XYZ file of C-alpha atoms in Angstrom:
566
model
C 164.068 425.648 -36.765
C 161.990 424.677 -34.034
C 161.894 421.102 -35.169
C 165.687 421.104 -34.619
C 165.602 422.279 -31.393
C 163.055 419.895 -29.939
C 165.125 417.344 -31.472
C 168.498 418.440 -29.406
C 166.273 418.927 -26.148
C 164.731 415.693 -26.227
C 167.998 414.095 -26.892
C 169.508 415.816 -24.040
C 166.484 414.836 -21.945
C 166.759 411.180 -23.239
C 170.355 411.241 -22.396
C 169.949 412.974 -18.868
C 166.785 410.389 -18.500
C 169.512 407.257 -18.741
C 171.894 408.585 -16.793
C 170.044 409.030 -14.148
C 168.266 405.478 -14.544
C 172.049 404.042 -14.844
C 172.981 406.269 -11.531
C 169.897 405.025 -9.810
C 171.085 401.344 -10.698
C 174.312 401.484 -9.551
C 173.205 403.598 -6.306
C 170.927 400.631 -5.583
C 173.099 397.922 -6.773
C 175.783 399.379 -3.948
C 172.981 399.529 -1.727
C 172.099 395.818 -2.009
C 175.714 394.853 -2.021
C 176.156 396.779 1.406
C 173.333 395.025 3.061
C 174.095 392.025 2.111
C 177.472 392.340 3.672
C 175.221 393.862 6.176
C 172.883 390.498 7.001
C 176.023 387.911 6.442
C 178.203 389.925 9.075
C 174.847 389.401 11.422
C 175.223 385.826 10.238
C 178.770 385.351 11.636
C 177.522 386.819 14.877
C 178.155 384.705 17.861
C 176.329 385.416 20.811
C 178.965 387.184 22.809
C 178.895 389.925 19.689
C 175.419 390.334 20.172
C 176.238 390.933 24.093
C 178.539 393.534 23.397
C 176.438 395.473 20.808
C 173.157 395.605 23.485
C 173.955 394.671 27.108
C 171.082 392.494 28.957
C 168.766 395.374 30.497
C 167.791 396.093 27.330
C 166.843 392.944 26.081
C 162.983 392.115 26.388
C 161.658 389.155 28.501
C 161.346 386.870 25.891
C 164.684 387.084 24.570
C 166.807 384.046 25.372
C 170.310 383.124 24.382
C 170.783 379.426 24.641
C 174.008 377.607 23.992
C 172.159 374.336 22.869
C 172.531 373.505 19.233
C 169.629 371.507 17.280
C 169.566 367.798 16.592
C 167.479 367.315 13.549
C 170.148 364.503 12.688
C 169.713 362.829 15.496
C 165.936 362.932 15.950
C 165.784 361.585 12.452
C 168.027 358.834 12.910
C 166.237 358.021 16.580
C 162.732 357.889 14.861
C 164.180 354.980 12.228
C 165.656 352.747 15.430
C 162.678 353.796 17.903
C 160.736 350.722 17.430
C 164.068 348.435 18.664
C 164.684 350.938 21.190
C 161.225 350.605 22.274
C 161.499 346.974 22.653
C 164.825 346.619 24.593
C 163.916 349.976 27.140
C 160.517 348.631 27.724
C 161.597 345.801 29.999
C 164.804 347.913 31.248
C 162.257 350.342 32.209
C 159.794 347.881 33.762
C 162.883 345.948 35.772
C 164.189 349.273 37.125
C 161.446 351.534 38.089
C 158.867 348.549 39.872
C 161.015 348.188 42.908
C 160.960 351.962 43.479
C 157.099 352.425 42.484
C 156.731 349.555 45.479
C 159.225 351.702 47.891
C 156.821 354.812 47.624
C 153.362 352.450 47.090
C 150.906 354.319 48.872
C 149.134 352.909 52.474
C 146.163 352.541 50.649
C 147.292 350.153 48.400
C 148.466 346.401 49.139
C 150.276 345.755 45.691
C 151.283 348.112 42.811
C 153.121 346.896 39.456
C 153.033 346.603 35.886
C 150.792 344.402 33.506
C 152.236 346.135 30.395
C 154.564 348.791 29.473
C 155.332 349.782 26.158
C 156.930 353.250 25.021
C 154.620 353.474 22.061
C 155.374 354.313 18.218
C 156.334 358.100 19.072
C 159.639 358.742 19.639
C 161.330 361.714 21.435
C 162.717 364.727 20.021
C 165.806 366.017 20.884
C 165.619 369.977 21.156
C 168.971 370.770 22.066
C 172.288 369.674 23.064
C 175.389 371.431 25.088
C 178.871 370.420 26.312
C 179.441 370.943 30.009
C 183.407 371.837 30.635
C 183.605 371.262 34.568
C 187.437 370.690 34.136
C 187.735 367.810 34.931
C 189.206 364.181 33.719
C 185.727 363.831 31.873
C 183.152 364.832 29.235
C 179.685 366.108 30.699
C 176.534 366.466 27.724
C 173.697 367.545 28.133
C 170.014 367.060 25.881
C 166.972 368.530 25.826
C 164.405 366.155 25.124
C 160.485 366.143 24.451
C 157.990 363.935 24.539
C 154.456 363.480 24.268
C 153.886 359.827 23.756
C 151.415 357.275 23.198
C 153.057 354.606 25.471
C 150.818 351.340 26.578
C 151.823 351.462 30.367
C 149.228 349.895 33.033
C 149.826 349.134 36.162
C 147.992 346.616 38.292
C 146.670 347.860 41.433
C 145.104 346.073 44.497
C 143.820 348.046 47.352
C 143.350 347.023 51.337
C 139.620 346.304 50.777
C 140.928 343.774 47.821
C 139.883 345.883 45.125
C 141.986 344.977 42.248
C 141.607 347.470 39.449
C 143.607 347.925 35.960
C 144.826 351.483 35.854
C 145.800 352.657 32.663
C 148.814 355.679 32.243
C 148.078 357.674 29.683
C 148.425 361.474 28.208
C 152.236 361.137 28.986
C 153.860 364.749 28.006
C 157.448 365.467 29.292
C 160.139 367.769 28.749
C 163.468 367.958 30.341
C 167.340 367.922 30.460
C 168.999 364.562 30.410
C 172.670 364.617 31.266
C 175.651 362.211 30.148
C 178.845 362.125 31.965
C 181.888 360.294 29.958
C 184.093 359.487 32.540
C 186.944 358.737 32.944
C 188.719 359.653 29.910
C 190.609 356.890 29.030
C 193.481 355.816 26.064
C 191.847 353.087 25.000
C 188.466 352.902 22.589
C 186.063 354.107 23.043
C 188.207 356.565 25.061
C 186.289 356.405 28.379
C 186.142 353.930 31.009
C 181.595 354.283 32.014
C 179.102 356.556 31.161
C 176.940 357.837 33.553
C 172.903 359.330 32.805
C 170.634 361.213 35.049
C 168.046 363.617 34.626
C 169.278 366.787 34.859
C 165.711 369.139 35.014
C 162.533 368.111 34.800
C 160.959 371.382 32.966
C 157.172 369.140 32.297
C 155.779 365.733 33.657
C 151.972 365.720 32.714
C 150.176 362.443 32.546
C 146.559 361.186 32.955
C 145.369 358.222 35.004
C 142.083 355.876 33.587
C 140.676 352.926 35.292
C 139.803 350.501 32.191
C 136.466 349.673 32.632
C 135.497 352.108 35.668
C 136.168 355.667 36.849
C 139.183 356.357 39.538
C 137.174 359.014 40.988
C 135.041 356.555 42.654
C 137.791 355.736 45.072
C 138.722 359.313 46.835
C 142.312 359.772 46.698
C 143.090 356.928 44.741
C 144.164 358.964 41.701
C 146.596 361.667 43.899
C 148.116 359.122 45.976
C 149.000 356.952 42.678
C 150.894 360.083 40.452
C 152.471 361.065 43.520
C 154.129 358.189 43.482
C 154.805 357.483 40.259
C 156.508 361.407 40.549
C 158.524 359.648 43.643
C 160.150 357.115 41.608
C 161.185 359.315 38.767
C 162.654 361.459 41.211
C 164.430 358.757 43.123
C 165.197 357.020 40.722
C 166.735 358.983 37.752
C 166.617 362.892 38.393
C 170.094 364.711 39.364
C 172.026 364.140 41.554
C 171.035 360.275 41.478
C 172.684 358.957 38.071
C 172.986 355.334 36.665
C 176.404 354.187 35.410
C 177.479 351.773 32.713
C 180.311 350.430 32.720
C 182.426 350.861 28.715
C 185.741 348.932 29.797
C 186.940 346.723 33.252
C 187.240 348.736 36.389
C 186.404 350.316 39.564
C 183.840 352.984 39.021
C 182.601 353.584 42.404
C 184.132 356.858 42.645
C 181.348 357.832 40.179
C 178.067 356.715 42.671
C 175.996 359.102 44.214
C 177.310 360.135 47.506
C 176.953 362.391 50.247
C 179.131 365.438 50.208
C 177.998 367.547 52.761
C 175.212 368.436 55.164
C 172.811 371.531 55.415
C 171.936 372.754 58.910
C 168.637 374.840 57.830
C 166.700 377.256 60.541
C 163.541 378.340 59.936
C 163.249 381.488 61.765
C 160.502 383.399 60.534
C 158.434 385.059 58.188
C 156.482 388.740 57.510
C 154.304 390.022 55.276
C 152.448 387.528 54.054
C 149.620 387.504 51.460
C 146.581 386.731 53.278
C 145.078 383.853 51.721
C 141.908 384.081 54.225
C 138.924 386.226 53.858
C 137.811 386.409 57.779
C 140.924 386.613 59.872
C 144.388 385.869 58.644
C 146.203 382.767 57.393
C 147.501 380.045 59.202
C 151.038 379.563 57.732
C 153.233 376.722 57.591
C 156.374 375.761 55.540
C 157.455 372.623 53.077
C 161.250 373.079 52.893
C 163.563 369.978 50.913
C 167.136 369.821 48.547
C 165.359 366.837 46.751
C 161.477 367.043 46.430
C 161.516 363.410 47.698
C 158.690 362.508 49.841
C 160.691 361.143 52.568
C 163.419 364.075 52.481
C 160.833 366.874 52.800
C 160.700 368.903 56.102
C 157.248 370.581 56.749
C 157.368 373.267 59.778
C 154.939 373.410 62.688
C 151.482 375.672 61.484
C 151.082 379.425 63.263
C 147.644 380.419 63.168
C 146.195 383.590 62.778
C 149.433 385.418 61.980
C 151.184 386.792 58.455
C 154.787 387.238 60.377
C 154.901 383.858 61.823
C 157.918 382.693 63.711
C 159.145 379.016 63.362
C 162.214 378.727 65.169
C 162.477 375.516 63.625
C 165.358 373.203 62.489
C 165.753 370.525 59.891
C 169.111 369.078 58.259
C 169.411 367.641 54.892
C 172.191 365.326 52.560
C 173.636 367.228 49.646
C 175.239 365.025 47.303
C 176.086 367.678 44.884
C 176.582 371.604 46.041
C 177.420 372.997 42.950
C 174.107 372.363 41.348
C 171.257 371.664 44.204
C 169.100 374.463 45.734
C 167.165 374.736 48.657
C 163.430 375.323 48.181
C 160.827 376.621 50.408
C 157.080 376.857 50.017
C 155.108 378.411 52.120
C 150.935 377.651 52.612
C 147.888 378.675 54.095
C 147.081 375.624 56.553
C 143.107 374.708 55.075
C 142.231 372.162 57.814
C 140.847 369.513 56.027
C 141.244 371.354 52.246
C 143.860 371.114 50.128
C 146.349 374.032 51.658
C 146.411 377.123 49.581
C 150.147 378.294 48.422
C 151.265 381.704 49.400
C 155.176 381.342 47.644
C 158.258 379.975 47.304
C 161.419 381.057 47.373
C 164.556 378.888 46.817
C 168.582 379.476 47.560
C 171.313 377.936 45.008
C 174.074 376.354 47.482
C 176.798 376.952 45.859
C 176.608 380.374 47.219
C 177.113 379.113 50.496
C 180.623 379.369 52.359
C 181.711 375.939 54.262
C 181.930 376.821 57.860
C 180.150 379.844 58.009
C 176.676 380.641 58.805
C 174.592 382.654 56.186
C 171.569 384.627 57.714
C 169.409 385.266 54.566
C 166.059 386.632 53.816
C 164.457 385.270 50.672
C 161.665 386.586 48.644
C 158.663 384.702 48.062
C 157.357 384.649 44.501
C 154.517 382.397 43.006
C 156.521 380.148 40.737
C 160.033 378.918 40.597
C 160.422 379.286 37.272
C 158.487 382.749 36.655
C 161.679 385.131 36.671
C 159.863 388.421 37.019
C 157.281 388.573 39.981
C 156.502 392.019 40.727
C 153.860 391.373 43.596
C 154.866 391.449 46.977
C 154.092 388.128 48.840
C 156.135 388.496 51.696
C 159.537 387.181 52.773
C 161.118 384.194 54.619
C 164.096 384.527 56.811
C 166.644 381.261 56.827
C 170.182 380.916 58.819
C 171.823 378.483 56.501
C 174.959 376.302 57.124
C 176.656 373.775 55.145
C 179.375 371.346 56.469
C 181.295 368.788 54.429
C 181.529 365.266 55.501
C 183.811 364.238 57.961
C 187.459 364.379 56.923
C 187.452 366.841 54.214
C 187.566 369.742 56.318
C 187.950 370.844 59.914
C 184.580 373.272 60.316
C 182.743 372.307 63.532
C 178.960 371.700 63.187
C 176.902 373.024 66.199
C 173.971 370.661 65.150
C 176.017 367.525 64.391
C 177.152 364.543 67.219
C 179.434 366.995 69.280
C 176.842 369.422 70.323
C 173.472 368.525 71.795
C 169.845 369.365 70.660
C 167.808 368.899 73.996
C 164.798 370.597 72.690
C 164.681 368.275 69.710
C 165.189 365.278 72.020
C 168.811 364.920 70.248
C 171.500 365.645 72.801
C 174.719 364.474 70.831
C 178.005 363.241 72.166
C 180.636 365.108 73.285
C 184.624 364.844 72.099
C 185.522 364.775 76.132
C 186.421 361.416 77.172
C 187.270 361.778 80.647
C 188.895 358.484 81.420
C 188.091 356.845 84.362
C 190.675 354.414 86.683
C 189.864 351.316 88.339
C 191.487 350.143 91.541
C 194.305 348.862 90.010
C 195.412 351.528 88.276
C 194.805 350.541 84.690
C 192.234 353.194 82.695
C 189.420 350.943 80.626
C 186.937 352.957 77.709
C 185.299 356.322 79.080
C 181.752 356.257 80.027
C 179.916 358.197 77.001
C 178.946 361.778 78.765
C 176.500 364.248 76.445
C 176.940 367.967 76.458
C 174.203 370.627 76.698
C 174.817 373.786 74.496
C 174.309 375.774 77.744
C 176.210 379.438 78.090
C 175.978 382.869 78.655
C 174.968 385.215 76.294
C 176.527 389.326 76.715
C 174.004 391.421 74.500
C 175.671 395.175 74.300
C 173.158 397.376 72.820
C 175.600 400.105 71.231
C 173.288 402.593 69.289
C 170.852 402.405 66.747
C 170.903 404.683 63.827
C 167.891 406.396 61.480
C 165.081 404.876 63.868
C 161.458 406.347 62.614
C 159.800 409.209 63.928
C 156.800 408.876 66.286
C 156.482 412.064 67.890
C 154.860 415.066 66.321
C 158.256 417.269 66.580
C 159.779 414.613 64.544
C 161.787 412.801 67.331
C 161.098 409.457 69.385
C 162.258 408.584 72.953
C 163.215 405.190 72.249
C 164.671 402.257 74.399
C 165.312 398.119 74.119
C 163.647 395.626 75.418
C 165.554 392.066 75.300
C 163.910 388.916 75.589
C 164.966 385.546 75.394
C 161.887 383.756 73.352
C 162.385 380.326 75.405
C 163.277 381.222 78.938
C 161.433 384.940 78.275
C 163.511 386.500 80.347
C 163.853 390.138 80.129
C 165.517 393.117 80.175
C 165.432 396.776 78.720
C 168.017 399.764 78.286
C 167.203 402.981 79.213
C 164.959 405.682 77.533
C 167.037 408.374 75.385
C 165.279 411.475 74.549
C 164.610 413.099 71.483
C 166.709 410.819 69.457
C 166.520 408.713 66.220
C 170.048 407.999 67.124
C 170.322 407.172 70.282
C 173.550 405.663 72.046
C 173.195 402.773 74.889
C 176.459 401.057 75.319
C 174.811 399.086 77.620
C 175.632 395.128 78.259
C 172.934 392.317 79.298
C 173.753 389.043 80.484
C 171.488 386.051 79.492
C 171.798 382.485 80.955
C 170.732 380.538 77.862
C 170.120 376.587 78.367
C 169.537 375.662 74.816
C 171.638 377.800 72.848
C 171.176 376.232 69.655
C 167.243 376.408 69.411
C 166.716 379.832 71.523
C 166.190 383.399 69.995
C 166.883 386.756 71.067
C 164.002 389.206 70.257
C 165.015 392.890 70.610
C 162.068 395.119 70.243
C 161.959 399.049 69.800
C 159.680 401.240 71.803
C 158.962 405.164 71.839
C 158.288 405.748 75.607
C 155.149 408.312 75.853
C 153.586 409.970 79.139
C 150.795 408.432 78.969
C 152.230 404.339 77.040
C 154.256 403.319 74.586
C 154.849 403.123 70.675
C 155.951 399.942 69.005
C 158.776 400.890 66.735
C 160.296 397.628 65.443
C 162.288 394.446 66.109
C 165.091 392.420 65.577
C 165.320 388.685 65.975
C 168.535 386.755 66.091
C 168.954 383.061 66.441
C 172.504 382.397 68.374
C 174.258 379.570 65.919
C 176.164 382.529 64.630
C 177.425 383.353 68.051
C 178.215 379.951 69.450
C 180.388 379.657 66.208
C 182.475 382.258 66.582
C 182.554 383.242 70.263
C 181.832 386.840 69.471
C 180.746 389.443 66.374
C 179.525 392.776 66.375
C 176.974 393.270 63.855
C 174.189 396.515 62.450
C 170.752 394.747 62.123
C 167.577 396.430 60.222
C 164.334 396.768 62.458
C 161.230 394.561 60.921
C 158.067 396.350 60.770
C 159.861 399.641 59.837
C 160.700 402.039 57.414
C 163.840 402.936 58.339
C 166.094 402.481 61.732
C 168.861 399.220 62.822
C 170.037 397.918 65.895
C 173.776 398.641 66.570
C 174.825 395.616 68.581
C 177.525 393.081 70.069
C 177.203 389.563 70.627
C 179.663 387.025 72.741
C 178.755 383.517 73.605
C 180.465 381.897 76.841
C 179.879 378.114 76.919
C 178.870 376.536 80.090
C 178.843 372.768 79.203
C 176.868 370.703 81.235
C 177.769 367.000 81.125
C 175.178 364.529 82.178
C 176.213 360.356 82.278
C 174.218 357.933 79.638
């Protein structure tokens, strides 16, 4: 009896044992099914659904979407025709690029050009490519190319003292954007008239310079002053906004040359809190400001020693021949003497963000590389009045610094749109004598209030009051003292006689009157191109070198030109 009933409970427990196993299978066989609908619905993802499902804060740093798809097709293809591309580009290359390597030849050197130049057996690899839709009656692409060659490139170099020396180029990495513009779109084949290249970004230009037979080092500055220049001509030559075009089909392409668009009126005003780059006293600061980082187009400020809130005061005007993609830059060193001078940051603006017409007042942070997004340390900041006006006859904006206003302290007074025609004896009017104005005027401060000014006294309160100053002239002049307030209200109104409006400042500076002296609170500086502009704004301004507090104030500009004959 016993037997039997074994038997029937290790039947049922056989039985219970495969249905389980057969539960357990199909459990897990759902399971796989579901994630594999799982991992091909992440495989249909675009990049938008990835945006919606976790917005940007939450992505880490490394994290990158890019909209450039890979070219394995084409870098294959490329490496099978490199060797007749090498052999047509070489001489391209050579014809093109010596008569700009000769534009930026250093003083040192009587002759520069190449002996040989070969692109080597490496080709480039495409990393990535993207379509550009700017809207208009053209196609813009864009590649990502690398390249770390073994090109045979010397160049033949003969000094003042008539030192001739073979210096081999070597080492050549490079990474960047190249950009190619179809345009215009045409009805005939190939269905554009030209094409157009430039280099769009340069991301990586490394290269190493040998003197066959001999060291370069033997000649001091021999090596710097020949890779600056060859960085010259590839930025002169071929980087964005300059592009070559190539004409597909018959026809007028000049439309599609570089050109100027526009100008940038650029004030450096000042700067605070700098990094001190000095260990006994403080740095001696100066500025490198430029759209294209062309030798010859760079603007480098005058150097303030001994001071980490410097003020410049300083203008400079540059071309833009494309606002919707160029940037200003500004770097800002430690003046070494006869050293190399230390960087302390750089900050740069994207002009596109800039209004026509109007004046931006901007204060930029500076940060140790351009291309490092996330700079936590504080190396100070770098205040700019920016002001871009398009070329002549595509809009009606006046430009203070262009040929109708003067600049008398940079030795560029500008003529004026009055004529004044002058009568002979008998009556008939011949051309005007040129007259040049002087950007001379009156300047009416009102100092209305100032609001959540810092406490200096022990009670918590301050007794502040203004004190105006003209940096140029330095004339002065200061409102009266309002007790016990970190609010206090003026409404008071100082005139100014200003004879070079467009390069003079107005420094307001914030005391706390005591018994017994007097307790810097902060300051304001404005330059006046926003004033002269307008003709009158009214404006809250933040105190540097505080906490908390602004400056309540009105402005109102009354020209007084003065007309001189030339």
């Amino acid at each position: 009896m016993s037997f039997f009933v074994g038997l029937v409970i290790g039947i049922a427990f056989g039985i219970a044992i495969i249905v389980l196993f057969v539960r357990s299978e199909n459990a897990r066989s759902k399971q796989r099914t579901q994630l594999a609908a799982t991992v091909a619905a992440f495989a249909r993802m675009t990049v938008e659904d990835s945006k919606k499902l976790l917005p940007p804060p939450y992505y880490p740093s490394w994290v990158v979407f890019t909209q450039r798809q890979k070219l394995s097709w084409l870098n294959f293809q490329l490496t099978r025709i490199w060797p007749f591309v090498n052999e047509a580009a070489s001489e391209l290359i050579k014809a093109s690029v010596e008569p700009v390597l000769e534009q930026y030849r250093p003083i040192i050197l009587s002759a520069l050009k190449f002996s040989k130049l070969t692109l080597g057996t490496v080709a480039p690899q495409f990393t990535g490519v993207s379509i550009i839709e700017d809207g208009g009656d053209g196609v813009t692409m864009e590649l990502e190319l690398q390249w770390d060659g073994n090109p045979s490139i010397i160049l033949d170099i003969k000094t003042r003292l008539g030192v001739a020396l073979p210096v081999q180029v070597k080492d050549i990495g490079f990474t960047g954007v190249f950009r190619l513009i179809f345009k215009p779109l045409v009805e005939e084949f190939p269905g554009f008239g030209a094409v157009s290249y430039s280099l769009r970004e340069k991301k990586k230009l490394d290269l190493t310079l040998k003197v066959i037979g001999g060291d370069i080092s033997t000649i001091p500055g021999l090596s710097d002053a020949i890779e600056g220049t060859i960085r010259d001509a590839v930025e002169d030559s071929i980087t964005w906004p300059v592009r070559k075009i190539i004409p597909i089909l018959p026809g007028d392409y000049s439309d599609l040359e570089l050109k100027p668009v526009g100008t940038l009126e650029v004030k450096l005003v000042q700067a605070k809190e700098l990094t001190n780059k000095d260990l006994i006293g403080k740095s001696d600061p100066f500025a490198v400001v430029y759209v294209r980082p062309v030798r010859n187009r760079m603007k480098t400020s005058k150097v303030i020693n001994n001071d980490l809130n410097p003020v410049w005061n300083e203008h400079f005007e540059f071309i833009v021949e494309d606002k919707s993609t160029q940037r200003l830059v500004i770097k800002v060193f430690d003046d070494e003497g006869l050293q190399a001078a230390e960087l302390i940051g750089c900050a740069q603006f994207q002009l596109k963000d800039l209004e026509p017409g109007k004046v931006k007042d901007v204060w930029l942070k500076l940060v140790k590389d351009l291309e490092v997004q996330r700079d936590n340390k504080n190396r100070g900041q770098v205040h700019l009045e920016l002001l871009y006006i398009p070329i002549a006859g595509e809009s009606g904006f006046t430009n203070p610094f262009a040929s109708n206003f003067s600049m008398t302290s940079l030795e560029k007074v500008l003529k004026t749109g009055v004529d004044g025609m002058q009568a002979t004896d008998n009556g008939i009017a011949h051309t005007p004598r040129r007259k040049d104005v002087i950007v001379r005027g009156v300047l009416s401060v009102t100092l209305i209030s100032a609001d959540d000014l810092p406490a200096t006294d022990l009670m918590g309160k301050a007794d502040p009051y203004v004190v105006l100053k003209m940096k140029k002239s330095e004339t002065k002049n200061k409102t009266r003292v309002v007790n016990e307030s970190l609010n206090p209200v003026w409404n008071q109104t100082f005139d100014f006689l200003v004879e070079d409006g467009l390069h003079d400042m107005l420094i307001l500076e914030v005391w706390d009157h005591d018994t017994f002296g007097k307790d810097y609170m902060g300051r304001c500086i404005l330059t006046l191109t926003r004033v002269i502009l307008e003709g009158e704004y009214k404006d809250s301004i933040p105190l540097d070198g505080a906490k908390t507090g602004k400056l309540n104030i009105n402005l109102k500009w009354t020209p007084q030109h003065v007309y001189r004959d030339s």
